[in-house]
């Protein structure tokens, strides 16, 4: 699996088996990422290789660090000491995610009530027409 940032300064590969693909509905993910929830691909540390660029890492909570492109700010992965040995890759940083699908939702006690209705909203192929 290959990934990159929006400005193409950062590239990575992740060859380890995917441990999980999750939608996280916790308040921290909502605040960190600006969305209703965040989707992640969880892989083992040993299979992750940064092949181009530099990442900036910040401590965002007692249990989470966030690593992102220092040029454009695209988030690449999180780490949590409670999940030692794992990288929590941002779904949006994966170059070809079309064959990947979340299997579980976590922290649903803080899930926004309207999230379950998203599929029933009007859809447009591009922008609003």
mmCIF file of C-alpha atoms in Angstrom:
data_model
loop_
_atom_site.group_PDB
_atom_site.id
_atom_site.type_symbol
_atom_site.label_atom_id
_atom_site.label_comp_id
_atom_site.label_asym_id
_atom_site.label_seq_id
_atom_site.Cartn_x
_atom_site.Cartn_y
_atom_site.Cartn_z
ATOM 1 C CA UNK A 1 0.000 0.000 0.000
ATOM 2 C CA UNK A 2 1.346 3.414 -0.982
ATOM 3 C CA UNK A 3 0.453 6.825 0.372
ATOM 4 C CA UNK A 4 1.343 10.484 0.075
ATOM 5 C CA UNK A 5 0.453 13.993 1.167
ATOM 6 C CA UNK A 6 -1.464 16.596 -0.810
ATOM 7 C CA UNK A 7 1.639 18.529 -1.964
ATOM 8 C CA UNK A 8 3.518 15.326 -2.906
ATOM 9 C CA UNK A 9 6.403 16.115 -0.517
ATOM 10 C CA UNK A 10 5.769 13.032 1.631
ATOM 11 C CA UNK A 11 5.466 9.458 0.362
ATOM 12 C CA UNK A 12 5.233 6.234 2.343
ATOM 13 C CA UNK A 13 4.694 2.540 1.877
ATOM 14 C CA UNK A 14 3.046 0.142 4.285
ATOM 15 C CA UNK A 15 3.732 -3.503 3.533
ATOM 16 C CA UNK A 16 2.460 -4.998 6.780
ATOM 17 C CA UNK A 17 -0.901 -6.713 6.928
ATOM 18 C CA UNK A 18 -3.804 -4.428 7.669
ATOM 19 C CA UNK A 19 -4.898 -5.024 11.260
ATOM 20 C CA UNK A 20 -8.139 -3.029 10.995
ATOM 21 C CA UNK A 21 -9.931 -0.316 9.060
ATOM 22 C CA UNK A 22 -12.015 1.790 11.417
ATOM 23 C CA UNK A 23 -14.231 4.844 11.571
ATOM 24 C CA UNK A 24 -13.474 6.683 14.810
ATOM 25 C CA UNK A 25 -16.198 8.939 16.213
ATOM 26 C CA UNK A 26 -14.318 10.221 19.284
ATOM 27 C CA UNK A 27 -14.241 13.917 20.107
ATOM 28 C CA UNK A 28 -10.442 14.085 19.759
ATOM 29 C CA UNK A 29 -10.521 12.817 16.165
ATOM 30 C CA UNK A 30 -13.307 15.250 15.341
ATOM 31 C CA UNK A 31 -11.299 18.179 16.749
ATOM 32 C CA UNK A 32 -7.962 17.089 15.227
ATOM 33 C CA UNK A 33 -9.302 16.478 11.757
ATOM 34 C CA UNK A 34 -12.270 18.797 11.354
ATOM 35 C CA UNK A 35 -14.710 16.112 10.230
ATOM 36 C CA UNK A 36 -17.684 14.283 11.708
ATOM 37 C CA UNK A 37 -15.464 11.200 12.148
ATOM 38 C CA UNK A 38 -12.085 9.898 10.955
ATOM 39 C CA UNK A 39 -11.305 6.752 8.999
ATOM 40 C CA UNK A 40 -8.027 4.956 9.678
ATOM 41 C CA UNK A 41 -6.088 1.958 8.385
ATOM 42 C CA UNK A 42 -4.167 0.282 11.215
ATOM 43 C CA UNK A 43 -0.864 -1.409 10.283
ATOM 44 C CA UNK A 44 2.201 -2.708 12.116
ATOM 45 C CA UNK A 45 5.100 -0.265 12.610
ATOM 46 C CA UNK A 46 7.638 -2.590 11.005
ATOM 47 C CA UNK A 47 5.892 -2.510 7.639
ATOM 48 C CA UNK A 48 5.753 1.292 7.441
ATOM 49 C CA UNK A 49 8.516 3.122 5.530
ATOM 50 C CA UNK A 50 8.699 6.857 4.906
ATOM 51 C CA UNK A 51 10.111 6.899 1.363
ATOM 52 C CA UNK A 52 10.176 10.652 0.756
ATOM 53 C CA UNK A 53 9.957 13.842 2.789
ATOM 54 C CA UNK A 54 9.808 14.807 6.440
ATOM 55 C CA UNK A 55 7.025 14.574 8.969
ATOM 56 C CA UNK A 56 6.291 16.844 11.890
ATOM 57 C CA UNK A 57 4.940 15.071 14.959
ATOM 58 C CA UNK A 58 2.953 16.709 17.744
ATOM 59 C CA UNK A 59 1.541 15.357 20.992
ATOM 60 C CA UNK A 60 -2.216 15.939 20.712
ATOM 61 C CA UNK A 61 -3.267 14.208 23.924
ATOM 62 C CA UNK A 62 -1.852 11.995 26.639
ATOM 63 C CA UNK A 63 -2.521 9.002 24.391
ATOM 64 C CA UNK A 64 -1.967 10.299 20.881
ATOM 65 C CA UNK A 65 0.657 11.797 18.611
ATOM 66 C CA UNK A 66 -0.153 13.035 15.118
ATOM 67 C CA UNK A 67 2.416 12.997 12.295
ATOM 68 C CA UNK A 68 1.813 15.137 9.233
ATOM 69 C CA UNK A 69 3.568 16.728 6.249
ATOM 70 C CA UNK A 70 5.480 19.743 7.489
ATOM 71 C CA UNK A 71 4.850 21.531 4.162
ATOM 72 C CA UNK A 72 1.111 21.133 3.500
ATOM 73 C CA UNK A 73 -0.200 19.762 6.808
ATOM 74 C CA UNK A 74 -1.718 16.568 5.377
ATOM 75 C CA UNK A 75 -2.068 14.100 8.274
ATOM 76 C CA UNK A 76 -0.256 10.795 7.631
ATOM 77 C CA UNK A 77 -0.612 8.769 10.842
ATOM 78 C CA UNK A 78 -1.352 8.783 14.558
ATOM 79 C CA UNK A 79 0.243 6.678 17.255
ATOM 80 C CA UNK A 80 -1.084 5.686 20.651
ATOM 81 C CA UNK A 81 1.119 4.186 23.400
ATOM 82 C CA UNK A 82 -1.790 1.907 24.331
ATOM 83 C CA UNK A 83 -1.489 0.449 20.810
ATOM 84 C CA UNK A 84 2.273 -0.058 20.816
ATOM 85 C CA UNK A 85 3.782 -1.292 17.572
ATOM 86 C CA UNK A 86 0.994 0.097 15.395
ATOM 87 C CA UNK A 87 0.633 3.031 13.030
ATOM 88 C CA UNK A 88 -2.857 4.435 12.568
ATOM 89 C CA UNK A 89 -2.787 5.685 8.970
ATOM 90 C CA UNK A 90 -5.191 8.349 7.803
ATOM 91 C CA UNK A 91 -7.437 6.839 5.138
ATOM 92 C CA UNK A 92 -7.159 9.993 3.017
ATOM 93 C CA UNK A 93 -3.368 9.678 2.803
ATOM 94 C CA UNK A 94 -3.594 6.309 1.007
ATOM 95 C CA UNK A 95 -3.111 6.698 -2.751
ATOM 96 C CA UNK A 96 -5.547 3.995 -3.889
ATOM 97 C CA UNK A 97 -8.106 3.430 -1.133
ATOM 98 C CA UNK A 98 -10.938 2.212 -3.374
ATOM 99 C CA UNK A 99 -10.429 -1.447 -2.427
ATOM 100 C CA UNK A 100 -10.362 -0.669 1.310
ATOM 101 C CA UNK A 101 -13.506 -0.512 3.403
ATOM 102 C CA UNK A 102 -14.040 0.196 7.105
ATOM 103 C CA UNK A 103 -15.102 -2.835 9.109
ATOM 104 C CA UNK A 104 -16.063 -1.183 12.410
ATOM 105 C CA UNK A 105 -17.111 2.075 14.037
ATOM 106 C CA UNK A 106 -15.498 2.961 17.366
ATOM 107 C CA UNK A 107 -16.361 5.530 20.063
ATOM 108 C CA UNK A 108 -19.971 5.485 18.899
ATOM 109 C CA UNK A 109 -21.129 6.986 22.203
ATOM 110 C CA UNK A 110 -19.878 10.328 20.825
ATOM 111 C CA UNK A 111 -21.031 9.742 17.233
ATOM 112 C CA UNK A 112 -23.024 12.660 15.813
ATOM 113 C CA UNK A 113 -26.682 11.698 15.431
ATOM 114 C CA UNK A 114 -26.899 12.549 11.719
ATOM 115 C CA UNK A 115 -23.928 10.420 10.603
ATOM 116 C CA UNK A 116 -26.070 7.316 10.077
ATOM 117 C CA UNK A 117 -28.240 9.248 7.606
ATOM 118 C CA UNK A 118 -25.428 10.465 5.310
ATOM 119 C CA UNK A 119 -26.050 7.798 2.647
ATOM 120 C CA UNK A 120 -29.642 8.993 2.202
ATOM 121 C CA UNK A 121 -28.677 12.602 1.381
ATOM 122 C CA UNK A 122 -28.814 13.868 -2.225
ATOM 123 C CA UNK A 123 -25.638 12.962 -4.145
ATOM 124 C CA UNK A 124 -23.851 14.868 -6.929
ATOM 125 C CA UNK A 125 -21.065 13.456 -9.133
ATOM 126 C CA UNK A 126 -19.010 16.660 -8.778
ATOM 127 C CA UNK A 127 -20.129 19.818 -6.954
ATOM 128 C CA UNK A 128 -23.646 21.057 -6.374
ATOM 129 C CA UNK A 129 -25.199 21.506 -9.790
#
